[in-house]
PDB file of C-alpha atoms in Angstrom:
ATOM      1  CA  ALA A   1      58.751-251.068  21.275  1.00  0.00           C
ATOM      2  CA  GLN A   2      61.809-252.015  23.568  1.00  0.00           C
ATOM      3  CA  ALA A   3      58.830-251.690  26.341  1.00  0.00           C
ATOM      4  CA  ALA A   4      56.015-253.638  24.121  1.00  0.00           C
ATOM      5  CA  GLU A   5      58.943-256.120  23.833  1.00  0.00           C
ATOM      6  CA  ALA A   6      59.286-257.106  28.028  1.00  0.00           C
ATOM      7  CA  ALA A   7      55.612-256.217  28.091  1.00  0.00           C
ATOM      8  CA  GLN A   8      55.066-259.316  25.715  1.00  0.00           C
ATOM      9  CA  LYS A   9      57.979-261.705  27.357  1.00  0.00           C
ATOM     10  CA  GLU A  10      56.741-260.972  30.681  1.00  0.00           C
ATOM     11  CA  ALA A  11      53.617-261.362  29.778  1.00  0.00           C
ATOM     12  CA  ALA A  12      54.484-265.196  27.690  1.00  0.00           C
ATOM     13  CA  SER A  13      56.685-265.447  31.037  1.00  0.00           C
ATOM     14  CA  GLY A  14      53.427-265.311  33.205  1.00  0.00           C
ATOM     15  CA  ARG A  15      51.371-267.251  30.945  1.00  0.00           C
ATOM     16  CA  GLU A  16      53.404-270.342  30.921  1.00  0.00           C
ATOM     17  CA  LYS A  17      53.423-269.997  35.064  1.00  0.00           C
ATOM     18  CA  ALA A  18      49.799-269.755  34.829  1.00  0.00           C
ATOM     19  CA  ALA A  19      50.250-272.948  32.726  1.00  0.00           C
ATOM     20  CA  ARG A  20      52.086-274.572  35.243  1.00  0.00           C
ATOM     21  CA  ASP A  21      50.068-273.743  37.815  1.00  0.00           C
ATOM     22  CA  HIS A  22      46.674-275.096  36.544  1.00  0.00           C
ATOM     23  CA  ALA A  23      47.950-278.228  35.177  1.00  0.00           C
ATOM     24  CA  ASP A  24      49.571-279.073  38.777  1.00  0.00           C
ATOM     25  CA  ALA A  25      46.498-278.474  40.595  1.00  0.00           C
ATOM     26  CA  LEU A  26      44.619-280.594  37.866  1.00  0.00           C
ATOM     27  CA  ARG A  27      46.971-282.980  38.226  1.00  0.00           C
ATOM     28  CA  VAL A  28      46.304-282.925  42.110  1.00  0.00           C
ATOM     29  CA  LYS A  29      42.642-283.334  42.039  1.00  0.00           C
ATOM     30  CA  ASP A  30      42.768-285.818  39.718  1.00  0.00           C
ATOM     31  CA  VAL A  31      44.706-288.073  42.556  1.00  0.00           C
ATOM     32  CA  LEU A  32      42.416-287.013  44.757  1.00  0.00           C
ATOM     33  CA  LEU A  33      39.377-287.793  42.142  1.00  0.00           C
ATOM     34  CA  GLU A  34      40.666-291.245  41.708  1.00  0.00           C
ATOM     35  CA  ASP A  35      41.280-291.726  45.344  1.00  0.00           C
ATOM     36  CA  LEU A  36      37.660-291.059  45.717  1.00  0.00           C
ATOM     37  CA  ALA A  37      36.524-293.023  43.132  1.00  0.00           C
ATOM     38  CA  ALA A  38      37.845-295.620  44.764  1.00  0.00           C
ATOM     39  CA  GLN A  39      36.743-295.496  48.252  1.00  0.00           C
ATOM     40  CA  LEU A  40      34.170-294.875  46.749  1.00  0.00           C
ATOM     41  CA  ALA A  41      33.617-297.892  45.061  1.00  0.00           C
ATOM     42  CA  ALA A  42      35.186-299.581  48.260  1.00  0.00           C
ATOM     43  CA  ALA A  43      32.515-298.288  50.093  1.00  0.00           C
ATOM     44  CA  ARG A  44      29.968-299.364  48.006  1.00  0.00           C
ATOM     45  CA  THR A  45      31.879-303.374  47.513  1.00  0.00           C
ATOM     46  CA  ALA A  46      31.222-303.491  51.584  1.00  0.00           C
ATOM     47  CA  ALA A  47      28.125-302.056  51.603  1.00  0.00           C
ATOM     48  CA  SER A  48      26.859-305.568  49.022  1.00  0.00           C
ATOM     49  CA  ALA A  49      28.329-307.937  50.486  1.00  0.00           C
ATOM     50  CA  ALA A  50      27.168-306.011  54.381  1.00  0.00           C
ATOM     51  CA  GLU A  51      23.620-305.914  52.496  1.00  0.00           C
ATOM     52  CA  GLU A  52      24.399-308.957  51.731  1.00  0.00           C
ATOM     53  CA  ARG A  53      25.535-310.574  55.064  1.00  0.00           C
ATOM     54  CA  SER A  54      22.257-308.032  57.111  1.00  0.00           C
ATOM     55  CA  ARG A  55      20.077-310.933  54.275  1.00  0.00           C
ATOM     56  CA  GLY A  56      22.027-313.467  55.575  1.00  0.00           C
ATOM     57  CA  LEU A  57      21.133-313.026  59.159  1.00  0.00           C
ATOM     58  CA  GLN A  58      17.380-311.607  58.594  1.00  0.00           C
ATOM     59  CA  SER A  59      16.302-315.140  57.560  1.00  0.00           C
ATOM     60  CA  ALA A  60      18.493-316.626  59.958  1.00  0.00           C
ATOM     61  CA  ARG A  61      17.599-315.030  63.724  1.00  0.00           C
ATOM     62  CA  ALA A  62      13.867-317.703  62.722  1.00  0.00           C
ATOM     63  CA  GLU A  63      16.884-319.729  64.099  1.00  0.00           C
ATOM     64  CA  ALA A  64      18.456-318.927  66.587  1.00  0.00           C
ATOM     65  CA  SER A  65      18.416-315.846  68.856  1.00  0.00           C
ATOM     66  CA  ALA A  66      22.203-314.812  69.119  1.00  0.00           C
ATOM     67  CA  GLY A  67      22.136-313.879  64.781  1.00  0.00           C
ATOM     68  CA  ALA A  68      20.261-310.968  65.980  1.00  0.00           C
ATOM     69  CA  ASP A  69      23.028-308.714  68.179  1.00  0.00           C
ATOM     70  CA  GLU A  70      24.857-309.428  64.850  1.00  0.00           C
ATOM     71  CA  LEU A  71      22.395-308.495  62.928  1.00  0.00           C
ATOM     72  CA  ALA A  72      21.655-305.639  64.003  1.00  0.00           C
ATOM     73  CA  THR A  73      25.640-305.026  64.126  1.00  0.00           C
ATOM     74  CA  ALA A  74      25.548-305.071  60.566  1.00  0.00           C
ATOM     75  CA  ARG A  75      22.762-302.827  60.118  1.00  0.00           C
ATOM     76  CA  GLU A  76      25.073-299.842  62.523  1.00  0.00           C
ATOM     77  CA  THR A  77      27.759-301.604  59.958  1.00  0.00           C
ATOM     78  CA  VAL A  78      25.315-300.676  56.726  1.00  0.00           C
ATOM     79  CA  THR A  79      24.046-297.627  58.133  1.00  0.00           C
ATOM     80  CA  ALA A  80      27.025-296.483  58.570  1.00  0.00           C
ATOM     81  CA  GLN A  81      28.777-297.659  55.335  1.00  0.00           C
ATOM     82  CA  GLU A  82      26.187-294.759  54.034  1.00  0.00           C
ATOM     83  CA  THR A  83      27.146-292.403  55.490  1.00  0.00           C
ATOM     84  CA  ALA A  84      30.314-292.515  54.713  1.00  0.00           C
ATOM     85  CA  LEU A  85      28.861-293.696  50.983  1.00  0.00           C
ATOM     86  CA  ARG A  86      26.940-290.053  50.718  1.00  0.00           C
ATOM     87  CA  ARG A  87      30.144-287.889  52.258  1.00  0.00           C
ATOM     88  CA  LEU A  88      32.473-289.369  49.631  1.00  0.00           C
ATOM     89  CA  GLU A  89      30.096-288.680  46.828  1.00  0.00           C
ATOM     90  CA  GLU A  90      29.677-285.744  48.018  1.00  0.00           C
ATOM     91  CA  ALA A  91      33.185-284.990  48.208  1.00  0.00           C
ATOM     92  CA  LEU A  92      33.435-286.006  45.233  1.00  0.00           C
ATOM     93  CA  GLU A  93      30.771-283.905  43.751  1.00  0.00           C
ATOM     94  CA  SER A  94      33.085-280.570  45.368  1.00  0.00           C
ATOM     95  CA  GLU A  95      35.769-281.953  43.781  1.00  0.00           C
ATOM     96  CA  VAL A  96      34.363-282.136  40.511  1.00  0.00           C
ATOM     97  CA  GLU A  97      33.302-278.694  41.502  1.00  0.00           C
ATOM     98  CA  ALA A  98      36.431-277.246  41.967  1.00  0.00           C
ATOM     99  CA  ARG A  99      37.968-278.749  39.100  1.00  0.00           C
ATOM    100  CA  ARG A 100      35.875-277.095  36.678  1.00  0.00           C
ATOM    101  CA  ALA A 101      35.912-273.544  38.943  1.00  0.00           C
ATOM    102  CA  ALA A 102      40.033-274.754  38.354  1.00  0.00           C
ATOM    103  CA  GLU A 103      39.252-274.979  34.708  1.00  0.00           C
ATOM    104  CA  ARG A 104      37.039-272.419  33.944  1.00  0.00           C
ATOM    105  CA  GLU A 105      39.836-269.937  35.771  1.00  0.00           C
ATOM    106  CA  ALA A 106      42.139-271.333  33.568  1.00  0.00           C
ATOM    107  CA  SER A 107      40.706-270.793  30.555  1.00  0.00           C
ATOM    108  CA  GLU A 108      40.058-266.752  31.644  1.00  0.00           C
ATOM    109  CA  ALA A 109      43.092-266.612  32.489  1.00  0.00           C
ATOM    110  CA  ARG A 110      44.042-267.687  28.931  1.00  0.00           C
ATOM    111  CA  GLU A 111      41.676-265.386  27.477  1.00  0.00           C
ATOM    112  CA  GLY A 112      43.207-262.298  29.365  1.00  0.00           C
ATOM    113  CA  VAL A 113      46.998-263.548  28.382  1.00  0.00           C
ATOM    114  CA  ALA A 114      45.860-263.288  24.731  1.00  0.00           C
ATOM    115  CA  LYS A 115      43.591-259.990  25.407  1.00  0.00           C
ATOM    116  CA  ARG A 116      47.161-258.833  26.518  1.00  0.00           C
ATOM    117  CA  ASP A 117      49.239-260.157  24.046  1.00  0.00           C
ATOM    118  CA  GLY A 118      47.200-258.792  21.288  1.00  0.00           C
ATOM    119  CA  MET A 119      47.061-255.051  23.052  1.00  0.00           C
ATOM    120  CA  LEU A 120      51.036-255.342  23.404  1.00  0.00           C
ATOM    121  CA  SER A 121      51.272-256.258  19.561  1.00  0.00           C
ATOM    122  CA  PHE A 122      48.616-253.220  18.876  1.00  0.00           C
ATOM    123  CA  VAL A 123      50.600-251.067  20.335  1.00  0.00           C
ATOM    124  CA  SER A 124      54.078-252.163  18.904  1.00  0.00           C
ATOM    125  CA  LYS A 125      52.494-251.758  15.466  1.00  0.00           C
ATOM    126  CA  GLU A 126      51.263-248.902  16.242  1.00  0.00           C
ATOM    127  CA  VAL A 127      54.156-247.405  17.396  1.00  0.00           C
ATOM    128  CA  GLU A 128      56.735-248.548  14.814  1.00  0.00           C
ATOM    129  CA  SER A 129      53.540-246.865  12.068  1.00  0.00           C
ATOM    130  CA  VAL A 130      54.216-243.117  14.172  1.00  0.00           C
ATOM    131  CA  LYS A 131      57.762-243.554  13.717  1.00  0.00           C
ATOM    132  CA  SER A 132      57.363-244.850   9.938  1.00  0.00           C
ATOM    133  CA  LEU A 133      55.647-241.950   9.619  1.00  0.00           C
ATOM    134  CA  PHE A 134      58.150-238.980  11.186  1.00  0.00           C
ATOM    135  CA  ALA A 135      60.566-241.155   9.233  1.00  0.00           C
ATOM    136  CA  GLN A 136      58.847-239.966   6.190  1.00  0.00           C
ATOM    137  CA  LYS A 137      58.172-236.206   7.144  1.00  0.00           C
ATOM    138  CA  GLU A 138      61.001-235.983   7.942  1.00  0.00           C
ATOM    139  CA  VAL A 139      63.039-237.424   4.801  1.00  0.00           C
ATOM    140  CA  ALA A 140      59.574-234.711   2.918  1.00  0.00           C
ATOM    141  CA  MET A 141      60.491-231.609   4.943  1.00  0.00           C
ATOM    142  CA  GLU A 142      64.344-232.077   4.189  1.00  0.00           C
ATOM    143  CA  ALA A 143      63.673-232.973   0.699  1.00  0.00           C
ATOM    144  CA  GLU A 144      61.630-229.707   0.283  1.00  0.00           C
ATOM    145  CA  ALA A 145      64.467-227.295   2.882  1.00  0.00           C
ATOM    146  CA  GLU A 146      67.526-228.833   0.454  1.00  0.00           C
ATOM    147  CA  ARG A 147      64.430-227.554  -3.089  1.00  0.00           C
ATOM    148  CA  LYS A 148      64.357-224.405  -1.410  1.00  0.00           C
ATOM    149  CA  LEU A 149      68.006-223.610  -0.650  1.00  0.00           C
ATOM    150  CA  ALA A 150      68.140-224.750  -4.252  1.00  0.00           C
ATOM    151  CA  ALA A 151      65.516-221.992  -5.062  1.00  0.00           C
ATOM    152  CA  ARG A 152      67.121-219.661  -2.842  1.00  0.00           C
ATOM    153  CA  GLY A 153      70.351-220.541  -4.580  1.00  0.00           C
ATOM    154  CA  ALA A 154      69.079-219.704  -8.233  1.00  0.00           C
ATOM    155  CA  GLU A 155      67.062-216.994  -7.115  1.00  0.00           C
ATOM    156  CA  LEU A 156      70.322-215.088  -5.122  1.00  0.00           C
ATOM    157  CA  ALA A 157      72.444-216.582  -8.725  1.00  0.00           C
ATOM    158  CA  ALA A 158      69.871-214.431 -10.509  1.00  0.00           C
ATOM    159  CA  ALA A 159      70.378-211.711  -9.184  1.00  0.00           C
ATOM    160  CA  HIS A 160      74.446-211.763  -9.361  1.00  0.00           C
ATOM    161  CA  GLU A 161      74.084-211.485 -12.694  1.00  0.00           C
ATOM    162  CA  ALA A 162      71.150-209.078 -12.875  1.00  0.00           C
ATOM    163  CA  ALA A 163      73.555-206.739 -10.999  1.00  0.00           C
ATOM    164  CA  ALA A 164      76.893-207.553 -12.596  1.00  0.00           C
ATOM    165  CA  ALA A 165      75.095-207.143 -15.894  1.00  0.00           C
ATOM    166  CA  VAL A 166      73.262-204.198 -14.117  1.00  0.00           C
ATOM    167  CA  ARG A 167      76.832-202.758 -13.438  1.00  0.00           C
ATOM    168  CA  ARG A 168      78.268-203.977 -17.301  1.00  0.00           C
ATOM    169  CA  ARG A 169      76.059-202.126 -18.673  1.00  0.00           C
ATOM    170  CA  ARG A 170      76.400-198.782 -16.440  1.00  0.00           C
ATOM    171  CA  ARG A 171      80.446-199.477 -17.299  1.00  0.00           C
ATOM    172  CA  SER A 172      79.960-199.360 -20.974  1.00  0.00           C
ATOM    173  CA  LEU A 173      77.033-196.228 -20.704  1.00  0.00           C
ATOM    174  CA  ALA A 174      79.637-194.969 -18.435  1.00  0.00           C
ATOM    175  CA  ARG A 175      82.436-195.209 -21.232  1.00  0.00           C
ATOM    176  CA  THR A 176      79.777-194.262 -24.243  1.00  0.00           C
ATOM    177  CA  ALA A 177      78.536-191.088 -22.562  1.00  0.00           C
ATOM    178  CA  PRO A 178      81.117-188.146 -23.258  1.00  0.00           C
ATOM    179  CA  LEU A 179      81.158-189.235 -26.247  1.00  0.00           C
ATOM    180  CA  LEU A 180      78.102-188.758 -27.569  1.00  0.00           C
ATOM    181  CA  ASP A 181      78.182-184.621 -27.007  1.00  0.00           C
ATOM    182  CA  PRO A 182      80.247-183.291 -28.876  1.00  0.00           C
ATOM    183  CA  ALA A 183      78.430-184.999 -31.811  1.00  0.00           C
ATOM    184  CA  ALA A 184      74.895-183.708 -30.287  1.00  0.00           C
ATOM    185  CA  GLY A 185      76.503-180.049 -30.741  1.00  0.00           C
ATOM    186  CA  ARG A 186      76.432-179.285 -27.282  1.00  0.00           C
ATOM    187  CA  PRO A 187      78.610-178.820 -24.033  1.00  0.00           C
ATOM    188  CA  ALA A 188      78.783-181.697 -22.108  1.00  0.00           C
ATOM    189  CA  SER A 189      77.269-179.594 -19.211  1.00  0.00           C
ATOM    190  CA  ALA A 190      74.206-179.256 -20.836  1.00  0.00           C
ATOM    191  CA  ALA A 191      73.369-182.151 -22.097  1.00  0.00           C
ATOM    192  CA  PRO A 192      72.337-185.305 -19.868  1.00  0.00           C
ATOM    193  CA  SER A 193      74.438-187.812 -19.205  1.00  0.00           C
ATOM    194  CA  VAL A 194      72.405-191.191 -20.609  1.00  0.00           C
ATOM    195  CA  ALA A 195      73.388-192.570 -16.132  1.00  0.00           C
ATOM    196  CA  GLY A 196      71.205-189.691 -14.953  1.00  0.00           C
ATOM    197  CA  MET A 197      68.682-190.997 -17.481  1.00  0.00           C
ATOM    198  CA  PHE A 198      68.385-194.669 -17.372  1.00  0.00           C
ATOM    199  CA  GLY A 199      68.487-193.619 -12.644  1.00  0.00           C
ATOM    200  CA  TRP A 200      71.694-194.713 -12.434  1.00  0.00           C
ATOM    201  CA  GLY A 201      73.680-191.571 -11.004  1.00  0.00           C
ATOM    202  CA  GLU A 202      76.448-190.663 -12.490  1.00  0.00           C
ATOM    203  CA  PRO A 203      79.208-193.047 -13.644  1.00  0.00           C
ATOM    204  CA  GLY A 204      81.975-194.047 -11.624  1.00  0.00           C
ATOM    205  CA  ALA A 205      79.725-193.680  -9.072  1.00  0.00           C
ATOM    206  CA  GLY A 206      78.287-198.160  -8.885  1.00  0.00           C
TER     207      GLY A 206
END
């Protein structure tokens, strides 16, 4: 039971650490996502402004040839900003996927911890059940042993009492046997003793 409790505490500590680590990772990813979103918004604003400049330069190209260089520069700026925008969008998509993966890992970690907790709880209950069964069996065995000892004691007491009764009976017959021979009109040596008739041996032998 102590091992199961220690394992439960260790699992709980691991679960809390894993939750804190995942929470920290998610906060970092949230900050990155917010930063990327801000950069994306800024890039889109810049791109929109560049497009506006590009349209203005296109309309002014007929008025001055100097506007052609500015238009080319604006287009290059728009192209670069569009490239940067695509990269930011790809980075944002990667971060979103990474966050989803982190959330899946956190969910799997929580499920694993819950399964381990359930197994530890089951093992702890089984250990307690086995202990209870052993305790009940031990009590039953002790009760049975006491019952058998009591029965044996009663048998021994009965046997002692029977032996005492036999001894008393033999002594009584040993005392009355000499009195029976003269009444029968024959010598005492010719008459079988009462103790001998019953197979108890000669009087006084017990």
